[in-house]
mmCIF file of C-alpha atoms in Angstrom:
data_model
loop_
_atom_site.group_PDB
_atom_site.id
_atom_site.type_symbol
_atom_site.label_atom_id
_atom_site.label_comp_id
_atom_site.label_asym_id
_atom_site.label_seq_id
_atom_site.Cartn_x
_atom_site.Cartn_y
_atom_site.Cartn_z
ATOM 1 C CA MET A 148 0.000 0.001 0.012
ATOM 2 C CA ALA A 149 1.347 3.450 -0.938
ATOM 3 C CA GLY A 150 2.394 5.731 1.788
ATOM 4 C CA LEU A 151 -0.156 8.381 2.749
ATOM 5 C CA SER A 152 1.919 10.511 5.197
ATOM 6 C CA LEU A 153 5.310 10.966 6.867
ATOM 7 C CA ARG A 154 5.608 10.155 10.548
ATOM 8 C CA CYS A 155 8.084 11.902 12.793
ATOM 9 C CA GLY A 156 9.914 9.214 14.818
ATOM 10 C CA ASP A 157 10.765 11.741 17.560
ATOM 11 C CA CYS A 158 7.293 13.021 18.406
ATOM 12 C CA GLY A 159 4.914 10.842 16.344
ATOM 13 C CA ALA A 160 3.450 13.709 14.293
ATOM 14 C CA LEU A 161 1.859 12.833 10.862
ATOM 15 C CA LEU A 162 2.805 15.242 7.993
ATOM 16 C CA LYS A 163 1.075 15.467 4.604
ATOM 17 C CA SER A 164 4.097 16.253 2.426
ATOM 18 C CA VAL A 165 7.891 16.476 2.258
ATOM 19 C CA GLU A 166 7.541 20.276 2.537
ATOM 20 C CA GLU A 167 5.739 19.980 5.839
ATOM 21 C CA ALA A 168 8.376 17.546 7.109
ATOM 22 C CA GLN A 169 11.073 20.099 6.177
ATOM 23 C CA GLU A 170 9.266 22.823 8.040
ATOM 24 C CA HIS A 171 8.709 20.551 11.061
ATOM 25 C CA ALA A 172 12.466 19.661 11.107
ATOM 26 C CA GLU A 173 13.393 23.387 11.044
ATOM 27 C CA LEU A 174 10.977 24.196 13.901
ATOM 28 C CA THR A 175 11.786 21.172 16.155
ATOM 29 C CA SER A 176 15.237 19.983 14.966
ATOM 30 C CA HIS A 177 13.693 16.483 14.551
ATOM 31 C CA ALA A 178 15.309 14.453 11.773
ATOM 32 C CA ASN A 179 13.832 10.964 12.127
ATOM 33 C CA PHE A 180 11.059 10.625 9.567
ATOM 34 C CA SER A 181 9.488 7.488 7.990
ATOM 35 C CA GLU A 182 6.742 6.756 5.430
ATOM 36 C CA SER A 183 3.454 5.790 6.987
ATOM 37 C CA THR A 184 0.299 4.166 5.470
ATOM 38 C CA GLU A 185 -1.838 6.068 8.004
ATOM 39 C CA ALA A 186 -3.501 9.135 6.483
ATOM 40 C CA VAL A 187 -3.470 12.457 8.227
ATOM 41 C CA LEU A 188 -6.879 12.983 9.776
ATOM 42 C CA SER A 189 -9.273 15.507 8.198
ATOM 43 C CA LEU A 190 -12.029 16.188 10.699
ATOM 44 C CA VAL A 191 -14.263 19.116 9.564
ATOM 45 C CA CYS A 192 -16.500 20.973 12.051
ATOM 46 C CA SER A 193 -20.121 20.638 11.009
ATOM 47 C CA SER A 194 -20.953 24.031 12.523
ATOM 48 C CA CYS A 195 -18.197 26.316 11.190
ATOM 49 C CA GLY A 196 -16.307 24.123 8.624
ATOM 50 C CA LYS A 197 -12.884 24.332 10.419
ATOM 51 C CA PRO A 198 -10.616 21.410 9.464
ATOM 52 C CA CYS A 199 -8.762 19.626 12.362
ATOM 53 C CA ARG A 200 -5.959 17.210 11.846
ATOM 54 C CA SER A 201 -6.050 15.318 15.116
ATOM 55 C CA LYS A 202 -8.192 14.554 18.173
ATOM 56 C CA THR A 203 -6.293 17.050 20.137
ATOM 57 C CA GLU A 204 -7.195 19.774 17.718
ATOM 58 C CA THR A 205 -10.900 18.809 17.816
ATOM 59 C CA ASP A 206 -10.818 18.967 21.659
ATOM 60 C CA LEU A 207 -9.294 22.424 21.649
ATOM 61 C CA HIS A 208 -11.813 23.627 19.039
ATOM 62 C CA THR A 209 -14.638 22.270 21.147
ATOM 63 C CA LYS A 210 -13.389 24.104 24.282
ATOM 64 C CA ARG A 211 -13.044 27.385 22.382
ATOM 65 C CA THR A 212 -16.313 27.244 20.396
ATOM 66 C CA GLY A 213 -18.547 24.574 22.027
ATOM 67 C CA HIS A 214 -18.930 22.859 18.604
ATOM 68 C CA THR A 215 -18.954 19.041 19.125
ATOM 69 C CA GLU A 216 -20.068 17.735 15.717
ATOM 70 C CA PHE A 217 -17.246 16.798 13.267
ATOM 71 C CA VAL A 218 -17.355 15.029 9.804
ATOM 72 C CA ASP A 219 -14.460 12.571 9.069
ATOM 73 C CA LYS A 220 -13.252 13.320 5.550
ATOM 74 C CA THR A 221 -9.935 11.586 5.899
ATOM 75 C CA LEU A 222 -10.485 9.070 3.184
ATOM 76 C CA GLU A 223 -11.695 11.743 0.756
ATOM 77 C CA ALA A 224 -8.612 13.818 1.209
ATOM 78 C CA ALA A 225 -6.121 10.963 1.448
ATOM 79 C CA LYS A 226 -3.632 10.964 -1.502
ATOM 80 C CA PRO A 227 -0.339 9.029 -1.930
ATOM 81 C CA ILE A 228 2.518 11.127 -0.704
ATOM 82 C CA ALA A 229 5.279 12.283 -3.110
ATOM 83 C CA LEU A 230 8.699 11.689 -1.600
ATOM 84 C CA GLU A 231 10.718 13.462 -4.307
ATOM 85 C CA VAL A 232 11.923 16.947 -3.476
ATOM 86 C CA PRO A 233 10.553 19.457 -6.021
ATOM 87 C CA LYS A 234 13.131 20.294 -8.688
ATOM 88 C CA ALA A 235 14.547 23.806 -8.597
ATOM 89 C CA ARG A 236 13.321 26.174 -11.190
ATOM 90 C CA ARG A 237 15.125 26.330 -14.565
ATOM 91 C CA ASP A 238 15.637 29.929 -13.962
ATOM 92 C CA ASP A 239 18.233 29.224 -11.227
ATOM 93 C CA ASP A 240 20.949 28.729 -13.811
ATOM 94 C CA ALA A 241 20.197 32.155 -15.273
ATOM 95 C CA VAL A 242 20.241 33.637 -11.670
ATOM 96 C CA MET A 243 23.637 32.085 -11.076
ATOM 97 C CA GLU A 244 24.865 33.398 -14.326
ATOM 98 C CA ASP A 245 23.522 36.911 -13.389
ATOM 99 C CA ALA A 246 25.215 36.647 -9.978
ATOM 100 C CA SER A 247 28.644 35.710 -11.617
ATOM 101 C CA THR A 248 28.365 38.572 -14.109
ATOM 102 C CA SER A 249 27.258 41.039 -11.361
ATOM 103 C CA GLN A 250 30.601 40.515 -9.683
ATOM 104 C CA GLN A 251 32.262 42.191 -12.621
ATOM 105 C CA PRO A 252 32.523 46.008 -12.304
ATOM 106 C CA GLU A 253 29.957 47.879 -14.194
ATOM 107 C CA ASP A 254 30.194 51.476 -15.624
ATOM 108 C CA MET A 255 28.649 54.105 -13.279
ATOM 109 C CA VAL A 256 26.759 56.897 -14.912
ATOM 110 C CA VAL A 257 24.653 59.885 -13.757
ATOM 111 C CA PRO A 258 21.034 58.852 -13.696
ATOM 112 C CA GLU A 259 18.685 60.360 -16.213
ATOM 113 C CA VAL A 260 16.065 62.678 -14.719
ATOM 114 C CA ASP A 261 13.262 64.896 -15.892
ATOM 115 C CA GLN A 262 15.078 67.910 -17.382
ATOM 116 C CA LYS A 263 12.125 70.232 -16.806
ATOM 117 C CA LEU A 264 11.922 69.358 -13.121
ATOM 118 C CA LEU A 265 15.657 69.706 -12.978
ATOM 119 C CA VAL A 266 15.447 73.218 -14.310
ATOM 120 C CA ASP A 267 12.664 74.120 -11.920
ATOM 121 C CA LEU A 268 14.599 72.911 -8.917
ATOM 122 C CA GLU A 269 17.693 74.857 -10.001
ATOM 123 C CA GLU A 270 15.523 77.945 -10.328
ATOM 124 C CA MET A 271 14.431 77.339 -6.731
ATOM 125 C CA GLY A 272 18.111 77.773 -5.655
ATOM 126 C CA PHE A 273 19.170 74.108 -5.402
ATOM 127 C CA SER A 274 22.479 72.924 -6.807
ATOM 128 C CA LYS A 275 22.414 70.679 -9.843
ATOM 129 C CA ALA A 276 23.934 67.691 -7.975
ATOM 130 C CA ARG A 277 21.364 68.058 -5.174
ATOM 131 C CA ALA A 278 18.444 68.397 -7.660
ATOM 132 C CA ILE A 279 19.532 65.351 -9.670
ATOM 133 C CA ARG A 280 19.955 63.348 -6.434
ATOM 134 C CA ALA A 281 16.494 64.430 -5.168
ATOM 135 C CA LEU A 282 14.720 63.598 -8.521
ATOM 136 C CA HIS A 283 16.459 60.184 -8.785
ATOM 137 C CA TYR A 284 15.699 59.010 -5.296
ATOM 138 C CA SER A 285 12.162 60.459 -5.363
ATOM 139 C CA GLY A 286 11.488 58.466 -8.576
ATOM 140 C CA ASN A 287 11.029 61.566 -10.889
ATOM 141 C CA SER A 288 7.517 61.593 -9.706
ATOM 142 C CA SER A 289 6.981 65.282 -9.066
ATOM 143 C CA LEU A 290 8.547 68.579 -8.083
ATOM 144 C CA GLU A 291 6.809 68.329 -4.657
ATOM 145 C CA ALA A 292 8.327 64.858 -3.942
ATOM 146 C CA ALA A 293 11.833 66.024 -4.970
ATOM 147 C CA ALA A 294 11.644 69.188 -2.730
ATOM 148 C CA THR A 295 10.289 67.112 0.214
ATOM 149 C CA TRP A 296 13.161 64.708 -0.256
ATOM 150 C CA ILE A 297 15.736 67.520 -0.114
ATOM 151 C CA VAL A 298 14.138 69.003 3.043
ATOM 152 C CA GLU A 299 14.255 65.533 4.783
ATOM 153 C CA HIS A 300 17.924 64.841 3.682
ATOM 154 C CA GLU A 301 19.470 68.322 3.791
ATOM 155 C CA ASN A 302 21.779 67.241 6.608
ATOM 156 C CA ASP A 303 23.140 64.234 4.667
ATOM 157 C CA SER A 304 26.903 64.491 4.145
ATOM 158 C CA ASP A 305 26.698 63.568 0.463
ATOM 159 C CA ILE A 306 23.737 65.692 -0.355
ATOM 160 C CA ASP A 307 25.738 67.839 -2.821
ATOM 161 C CA GLU A 308 27.621 65.029 -4.488
ATOM 162 C CA MET A 309 26.536 63.911 -7.956
ATOM 163 C CA PRO A 310 24.791 60.493 -7.686
ATOM 164 C CA LEU A 311 26.051 57.588 -9.815
ATOM 165 C CA VAL A 312 24.173 54.468 -10.782
ATOM 166 C CA PRO A 313 25.099 51.371 -12.899
ATOM 167 C CA ALA A 314 24.592 51.877 -16.577
ATOM 168 C CA SER A 315 22.248 48.842 -16.704
ATOM 169 C CA THR A 316 19.770 50.561 -14.276
ATOM 170 C CA LYS A 317 19.711 53.803 -16.120
ATOM 171 C CA ALA A 318 16.085 54.489 -16.832
ATOM 172 C CA GLU A 319 14.287 56.876 -19.037
ATOM 173 C CA ALA A 320 12.860 59.873 -17.094
ATOM 174 C CA PRO A 321 9.079 60.121 -16.944
ATOM 175 C CA LYS A 322 7.288 63.084 -18.392
ATOM 176 C CA PRO A 323 6.150 65.822 -16.064
ATOM 177 C CA SER A 324 2.602 65.689 -15.007
ATOM 178 C CA LEU A 325 2.195 69.419 -14.282
ATOM 179 C CA THR A 326 2.074 72.488 -16.519
ATOM 180 C CA PRO A 327 4.778 75.184 -16.164
ATOM 181 C CA GLU A 328 2.392 77.467 -14.265
ATOM 182 C CA GLU A 329 1.312 74.735 -11.916
ATOM 183 C CA MET A 330 4.964 73.836 -11.263
ATOM 184 C CA LYS A 331 5.806 77.426 -10.353
ATOM 185 C CA VAL A 332 2.898 77.481 -7.979
ATOM 186 C CA LYS A 333 3.895 74.201 -6.477
ATOM 187 C CA ALA A 334 7.516 75.342 -6.138
ATOM 188 C CA GLN A 335 6.414 78.389 -4.161
ATOM 189 C CA GLU A 336 4.203 76.253 -1.992
ATOM 190 C CA LEU A 337 7.138 73.911 -1.300
ATOM 191 C CA LYS A 338 9.413 76.859 -0.468
ATOM 192 C CA GLU A 339 6.755 78.228 1.931
ATOM 193 C CA LYS A 340 6.224 74.830 3.515
ATOM 194 C CA ALA A 341 9.954 74.408 4.037
ATOM 195 C CA ARG A 342 10.257 77.829 5.529
ATOM 196 C CA LYS A 343 7.355 77.155 7.977
ATOM 197 C CA LYS A 344 8.787 73.887 8.977
ATOM 198 C CA LYS A 345 12.151 75.472 9.740
ATOM 199 C CA GLU A 346 10.399 78.254 11.711
ATOM 200 C CA GLU A 347 8.389 75.686 13.747
ATOM 201 C CA GLU A 348 11.545 73.748 14.555
ATOM 202 C CA GLU A 349 13.287 76.942 15.736
ATOM 203 C CA LYS A 350 10.262 77.805 17.952
ATOM 204 C CA ARG A 351 10.219 74.289 19.391
ATOM 205 C CA MET A 352 13.908 74.455 20.197
ATOM 206 C CA GLU A 353 13.451 77.922 21.749
ATOM 207 C CA ARG A 354 10.629 76.569 23.914
ATOM 208 C CA GLU A 355 12.842 73.697 25.055
ATOM 209 C CA ARG A 356 15.723 76.114 25.894
ATOM 210 C CA GLU A 357 13.264 78.315 27.895
ATOM 211 C CA LYS A 358 12.030 75.339 29.818
ATOM 212 C CA GLU A 359 15.553 74.340 30.635
ATOM 213 C CA ARG A 360 16.359 77.925 31.820
ATOM 214 C CA ILE A 361 13.274 77.906 34.077
ATOM 215 C CA ARG A 362 14.202 74.520 35.524
ATOM 216 C CA VAL A 363 17.699 75.644 36.322
ATOM 217 C CA GLY A 364 16.493 78.883 37.838
ATOM 218 C CA LYS A 365 14.056 76.985 40.078
ATOM 219 C CA GLU A 366 16.837 74.663 41.208
ATOM 220 C CA LEU A 367 19.142 77.547 42.053
ATOM 221 C CA LEU A 368 16.421 79.350 43.983
ATOM 222 C CA GLU A 369 15.583 76.146 45.969
ATOM 223 C CA ALA A 370 19.217 75.511 46.760
ATOM 224 C CA LYS A 371 19.634 79.189 47.954
ATOM 225 C CA ARG A 372 16.532 78.834 50.168
ATOM 226 C CA ILE A 373 17.788 75.633 51.736
ATOM 227 C CA GLU A 374 21.156 77.255 52.496
ATOM 228 C CA GLN A 375 19.421 80.339 54.047
ATOM 229 C CA ASP A 376 17.221 78.014 56.207
ATOM 230 C CA ASN A 377 20.284 76.041 57.432
ATOM 231 C CA GLU A 378 22.186 79.276 58.198
ATOM 232 C CA ARG A 379 19.161 80.580 60.164
ATOM 233 C CA LYS A 380 18.837 77.339 62.125
ATOM 234 C CA ARG A 381 22.536 77.353 62.891
ATOM 235 C CA ILE A 382 22.463 80.997 64.228
ATOM 236 C CA MET A 383 19.355 80.186 66.354
ATOM 237 C CA ALA A 384 21.143 77.101 67.764
ATOM 238 C CA MET A 385 24.165 79.188 68.732
ATOM 239 C CA ARG A 386 22.110 81.856 70.384
ATOM 240 C CA LYS A 387 20.133 79.259 72.331
ATOM 241 C CA ALA A 388 23.358 77.599 73.474
ATOM 242 C CA GLU A 389 24.746 81.006 74.652
ATOM 243 C CA LYS A 390 21.613 81.713 76.635
ATOM 244 C CA GLU A 391 21.723 78.337 78.268
ATOM 245 C CA GLU A 392 25.356 78.843 79.092
ATOM 246 C CA GLU A 393 24.645 82.260 80.698
ATOM 247 C CA LYS A 394 21.733 80.804 82.653
ATOM 248 C CA ARG A 395 23.833 77.973 84.059
ATOM 249 C CA ALA A 396 26.566 80.412 84.944
ATOM 250 C CA ARG A 397 24.214 82.641 86.966
ATOM 251 C CA GLU A 398 22.784 79.637 88.766
ATOM 252 C CA LYS A 399 26.225 78.415 89.647
ATOM 253 C CA ILE A 400 27.250 81.915 91.016
ATOM 254 C CA ARG A 401 23.942 82.068 93.025
ATOM 255 C CA GLN A 402 24.633 78.670 94.599
ATOM 256 C CA LYS A 403 28.234 79.808 95.385
ATOM 257 C CA LEU A 404 26.874 82.936 97.096
ATOM 258 C CA GLU A 405 24.418 80.889 99.119
ATOM 259 C CA GLU A 406 27.243 78.508 100.243
ATOM 260 C CA ASP A 407 29.505 81.498 101.152
ATOM 261 C CA LYS A 408 26.705 83.054 103.135
ATOM 262 C CA ALA A 409 26.128 79.785 104.999
ATOM 263 C CA GLU A 410 29.891 79.498 105.786
ATOM 264 C CA ARG A 411 30.030 83.015 107.155
ATOM 265 C CA ARG A 412 27.099 82.371 109.452
ATOM 266 C CA ARG A 413 28.797 79.173 110.646
ATOM 267 C CA LYS A 414 32.094 81.125 111.387
ATOM 268 C CA LEU A 415 30.272 83.857 113.218
ATOM 269 C CA GLY A 416 28.384 81.286 115.315
ATOM 270 C CA LEU A 417 25.074 82.384 114.038
ATOM 271 C CA PRO A 418 22.396 79.821 113.542
ATOM 272 C CA LEU A 419 21.704 78.573 110.105
ATOM 273 C CA GLU A 420 18.669 79.927 108.314
ATOM 274 C CA ASP A 421 15.400 78.130 108.723
ATOM 275 C CA PRO A 422 15.210 75.743 105.832
ATOM 276 C CA ALA A 423 11.571 76.595 105.491
ATOM 277 C CA ASN A 424 12.430 80.242 104.728
ATOM 278 C CA VAL A 425 15.236 79.262 102.371
ATOM 279 C CA LYS A 426 14.202 79.176 98.823
ATOM 280 C CA PRO A 427 14.835 75.830 97.298
ATOM 281 C CA VAL A 428 17.819 75.769 95.018
ATOM 282 C CA ALA A 429 16.991 74.396 91.638
ATOM 283 C CA PRO A 430 19.338 71.585 90.725
ATOM 284 C CA ILE A 431 21.753 72.245 87.923
ATOM 285 C CA VAL A 432 20.849 70.145 84.976
ATOM 286 C CA GLU A 433 23.891 68.754 83.311
ATOM 287 C CA GLU A 434 23.913 69.683 79.686
ATOM 288 C CA LYS A 435 23.922 66.748 77.324
ATOM 289 C CA LYS A 436 27.058 66.651 75.278
ATOM 290 C CA SER A 437 26.476 67.316 71.695
ATOM 291 C CA LEU A 438 28.639 67.986 68.729
ATOM 292 C CA PRO A 439 30.052 71.583 68.923
ATOM 293 C CA ILE A 440 28.735 74.188 66.603
ATOM 294 C CA ARG A 441 31.417 75.332 64.264
ATOM 295 C CA PRO A 442 31.646 79.094 64.249
ATOM 296 C CA ALA A 443 30.914 80.377 60.821
ATOM 297 C CA THR A 444 31.835 84.105 60.919
ATOM 298 C CA LYS A 445 35.189 85.611 61.944
ATOM 299 C CA ALA A 446 33.546 87.267 65.040
ATOM 300 C CA GLU A 447 32.156 83.916 66.187
ATOM 301 C CA GLN A 448 35.500 82.263 65.810
ATOM 302 C CA MET A 449 37.143 85.033 67.949
ATOM 303 C CA ARG A 450 34.418 84.728 70.569
ATOM 304 C CA GLU A 451 34.918 80.969 70.710
ATOM 305 C CA CYS A 452 38.738 81.433 70.951
ATOM 306 C CA LEU A 453 38.316 83.880 73.891
ATOM 307 C CA ARG A 454 35.795 81.574 75.637
ATOM 308 C CA PHE A 455 38.295 78.707 75.167
ATOM 309 C CA LEU A 456 41.022 80.829 76.698
ATOM 310 C CA LYS A 457 38.972 81.697 79.762
ATOM 311 C CA GLN A 458 37.730 78.199 80.423
ATOM 312 C CA ASN A 459 41.297 76.706 80.214
ATOM 313 C CA ASN A 460 42.424 79.286 82.871
ATOM 314 C CA LYS A 461 39.239 79.640 84.979
ATOM 315 C CA ASP A 462 41.173 79.184 88.202
ATOM 316 C CA ASP A 463 43.387 82.272 87.544
ATOM 317 C CA ASP A 464 40.976 85.182 86.792
ATOM 318 C CA THR A 465 43.854 87.752 86.950
ATOM 319 C CA LYS A 466 45.854 85.952 84.337
ATOM 320 C CA VAL A 467 42.824 85.869 81.971
ATOM 321 C CA LYS A 468 42.038 89.619 82.407
ATOM 322 C CA THR A 469 45.757 90.447 81.828
ATOM 323 C CA ALA A 470 45.763 88.372 78.613
ATOM 324 C CA PHE A 471 42.542 90.101 77.413
ATOM 325 C CA SER A 472 43.858 93.609 78.217
ATOM 326 C CA THR A 473 47.252 92.950 76.509
ATOM 327 C CA LEU A 474 45.541 91.583 73.345
ATOM 328 C CA LEU A 475 43.337 94.655 73.260
ATOM 329 C CA THR A 476 46.354 96.947 73.572
ATOM 330 C CA TYR A 477 48.073 95.236 70.658
ATOM 331 C CA LEU A 478 44.984 95.624 68.431
ATOM 332 C CA LYS A 479 44.520 99.269 69.383
ATOM 333 C CA ASN A 480 48.153 100.098 68.484
ATOM 334 C CA VAL A 481 47.794 98.404 65.060
ATOM 335 C CA ALA A 482 44.427 100.102 64.344
ATOM 336 C CA SER A 483 45.822 103.544 65.277
ATOM 337 C CA ASN A 484 49.126 103.115 63.344
ATOM 338 C CA PRO A 485 48.537 100.742 60.465
ATOM 339 C CA ASP A 486 51.595 101.977 58.566
ATOM 340 C CA GLU A 487 54.018 101.472 61.484
ATOM 341 C CA GLU A 488 55.631 98.087 61.088
ATOM 342 C CA LYS A 489 56.787 97.952 64.756
ATOM 343 C CA PHE A 490 53.113 97.715 65.895
ATOM 344 C CA ARG A 491 52.432 94.991 63.378
ATOM 345 C CA LYS A 492 55.348 92.817 64.418
ATOM 346 C CA ILE A 493 55.615 90.900 67.767
ATOM 347 C CA ARG A 494 58.727 88.939 68.973
ATOM 348 C CA LEU A 495 57.460 85.633 70.344
ATOM 349 C CA SER A 496 60.429 85.268 72.694
ATOM 350 C CA ASN A 497 59.726 88.585 74.330
ATOM 351 C CA ALA A 498 59.369 87.919 78.090
ATOM 352 C CA ALA A 499 56.487 90.373 78.615
ATOM 353 C CA PHE A 500 54.592 88.894 75.754
ATOM 354 C CA GLN A 501 55.175 85.380 76.928
ATOM 355 C CA ASN A 502 53.995 86.108 80.414
ATOM 356 C CA ARG A 503 50.946 87.994 79.383
ATOM 357 C CA VAL A 504 49.813 86.191 76.167
ATOM 358 C CA GLY A 505 52.199 83.514 74.850
ATOM 359 C CA LYS A 506 51.907 81.054 77.784
ATOM 360 C CA VAL A 507 48.072 81.454 77.763
ATOM 361 C CA GLU A 508 46.602 78.821 75.490
ATOM 362 C CA GLY A 509 44.471 80.538 72.921
ATOM 363 C CA GLY A 510 46.159 83.929 72.947
ATOM 364 C CA ILE A 511 48.395 83.429 69.865
ATOM 365 C CA GLN A 512 45.529 81.795 68.044
ATOM 366 C CA PHE A 513 43.405 84.890 68.654
ATOM 367 C CA LEU A 514 46.045 87.138 67.105
ATOM 368 C CA GLU A 515 46.233 84.804 64.138
ATOM 369 C CA LEU A 516 42.496 85.225 63.643
ATOM 370 C CA CYS A 517 43.088 88.981 63.606
ATOM 371 C CA GLY A 518 45.512 88.701 60.734
ATOM 372 C CA PHE A 519 48.926 87.986 62.332
ATOM 373 C CA SER A 520 50.982 85.021 61.082
ATOM 374 C CA LYS A 521 54.140 83.362 62.218
ATOM 375 C CA MET A 522 57.316 84.070 60.227
ATOM 376 C CA GLU A 523 61.119 83.767 60.223
ATOM 377 C CA GLY A 524 61.157 80.311 61.783
ATOM 378 C CA ASP A 525 58.243 81.078 64.181
ATOM 379 C CA GLU A 526 60.301 83.833 65.827
ATOM 380 C CA PHE A 527 57.884 86.657 65.065
ATOM 381 C CA LEU A 528 54.121 87.259 64.693
ATOM 382 C CA PHE A 529 53.738 89.671 61.819
ATOM 383 C CA MET A 530 50.760 91.335 60.158
ATOM 384 C CA PRO A 531 51.561 92.281 56.489
ATOM 385 C CA ARG A 532 50.250 95.625 55.407
ATOM 386 C CA ASP A 533 47.962 93.977 52.767
ATOM 387 C CA LYS A 534 46.460 91.800 55.523
ATOM 388 C CA PHE A 535 45.410 94.779 57.581
ATOM 389 C CA ASP A 536 41.537 94.840 57.825
ATOM 390 C CA MET A 537 40.040 97.539 59.984
ATOM 391 C CA ALA A 538 36.708 95.709 60.094
ATOM 392 C CA VAL A 539 38.343 92.655 61.525
ATOM 393 C CA LEU A 540 40.201 94.596 64.190
ATOM 394 C CA VAL A 541 37.047 96.464 65.206
ATOM 395 C CA SER A 542 35.170 93.182 65.577
ATOM 396 C CA ALA A 543 38.068 91.714 67.555
ATOM 397 C CA GLY A 544 38.180 94.757 69.923
ATOM 398 C CA THR A 545 34.396 94.453 70.478
ATOM 399 C CA GLU A 546 34.708 90.778 71.444
ATOM 400 C CA LEU A 547 37.618 91.536 73.834
ATOM 401 C CA ASP A 548 35.758 94.402 75.470
ATOM 402 C CA ASN A 549 32.677 92.182 75.971
ATOM 403 C CA ALA A 550 34.874 89.460 77.410
ATOM 404 C CA ILE A 551 36.447 91.874 79.893
ATOM 405 C CA LYS A 552 33.179 93.546 81.005
ATOM 406 C CA ASN A 553 30.811 90.534 80.991
ATOM 407 C CA PRO A 554 31.255 88.668 84.334
ATOM 408 C CA PHE A 555 29.503 85.645 82.943
ATOM 409 C CA PHE A 556 31.549 85.281 79.738
ATOM 410 C CA GLY A 557 33.054 81.838 79.447
ATOM 411 C CA VAL A 558 32.114 80.728 83.050
ATOM 412 C CA LEU A 559 31.025 77.305 81.727
#
């Protein structure tokens, strides 16, 4: 009995022809096929006429559509299978010959285009090479198509190079379809269209640039606002810390006075005050240690330096006042005689300077904040004339005067 199908030995699928077997092999990579006397099923749905090739396909069709009636037309459609591969077309030999001849170099020539359209494009201001290229690639169809092609390809690097095509593809240019008057009108329309398109593009780019400028401006304003907020918070925190320090200093002095008063009464043999009449002393709340606030301005740095000097020498109030007074004298001399070098130069080894300022930790640092710097192997403190700043000296004098007169300065 002649074979009616091809069976795939890998998956068992039945195929009607060699072409189907080849497609199946390409899709699944199966290569084991054999001739079968079993015909491929042809089950046709009675309701919609859809053919199904297996029981699985009929089950799927029933699930999708609900159709359950199928007519078996397998025997009607069964035909012996042809196992021979279809012969290639006779034209293949000619194709091979053409391929071999195409490898030989051909003469390149300028393509023929509609001369009337070429003249019109040149009158519009386009170069001859550009006009020929546009007419060739737009198919010599119309002046509008050529002008549109030029607008779309005006940024091409070879737009003004003369196009060349093989001599075998040189075609006869089609005749123009418009009258000269219509072509002039069309050319004017194309020019206007190209001009409008360019204007719209420029407007669009300007809008984009304006949006970018607005965005950058908003970002700068927001950054400036955040910086101002941070600076305001920092100043408020410093002021609050100064008030708390002053409050604790007053409380400590008040407690010291109460203790001294009680000690004097004890030495004089007087009875102690009735605890009921003594106002309760509020306990000193220890300040939680936190990260120090870094002074931002020159005045704040000077104030912090003086506070550091007093706290490190709080047991010798006379020494601190002497250092403050000596620093103030140096600054007054410099401010009054800025051109006198002797007032802007201090010998570090000078005994009076060492006893009053040099040995006090923080004294030299304060002078450096005012503009002095060490020189000649750290033998002198010197303020160059170009470093003289009256505003800085005035600010330093104000801080020193406040430190001398304020009894609560740097107590804690």
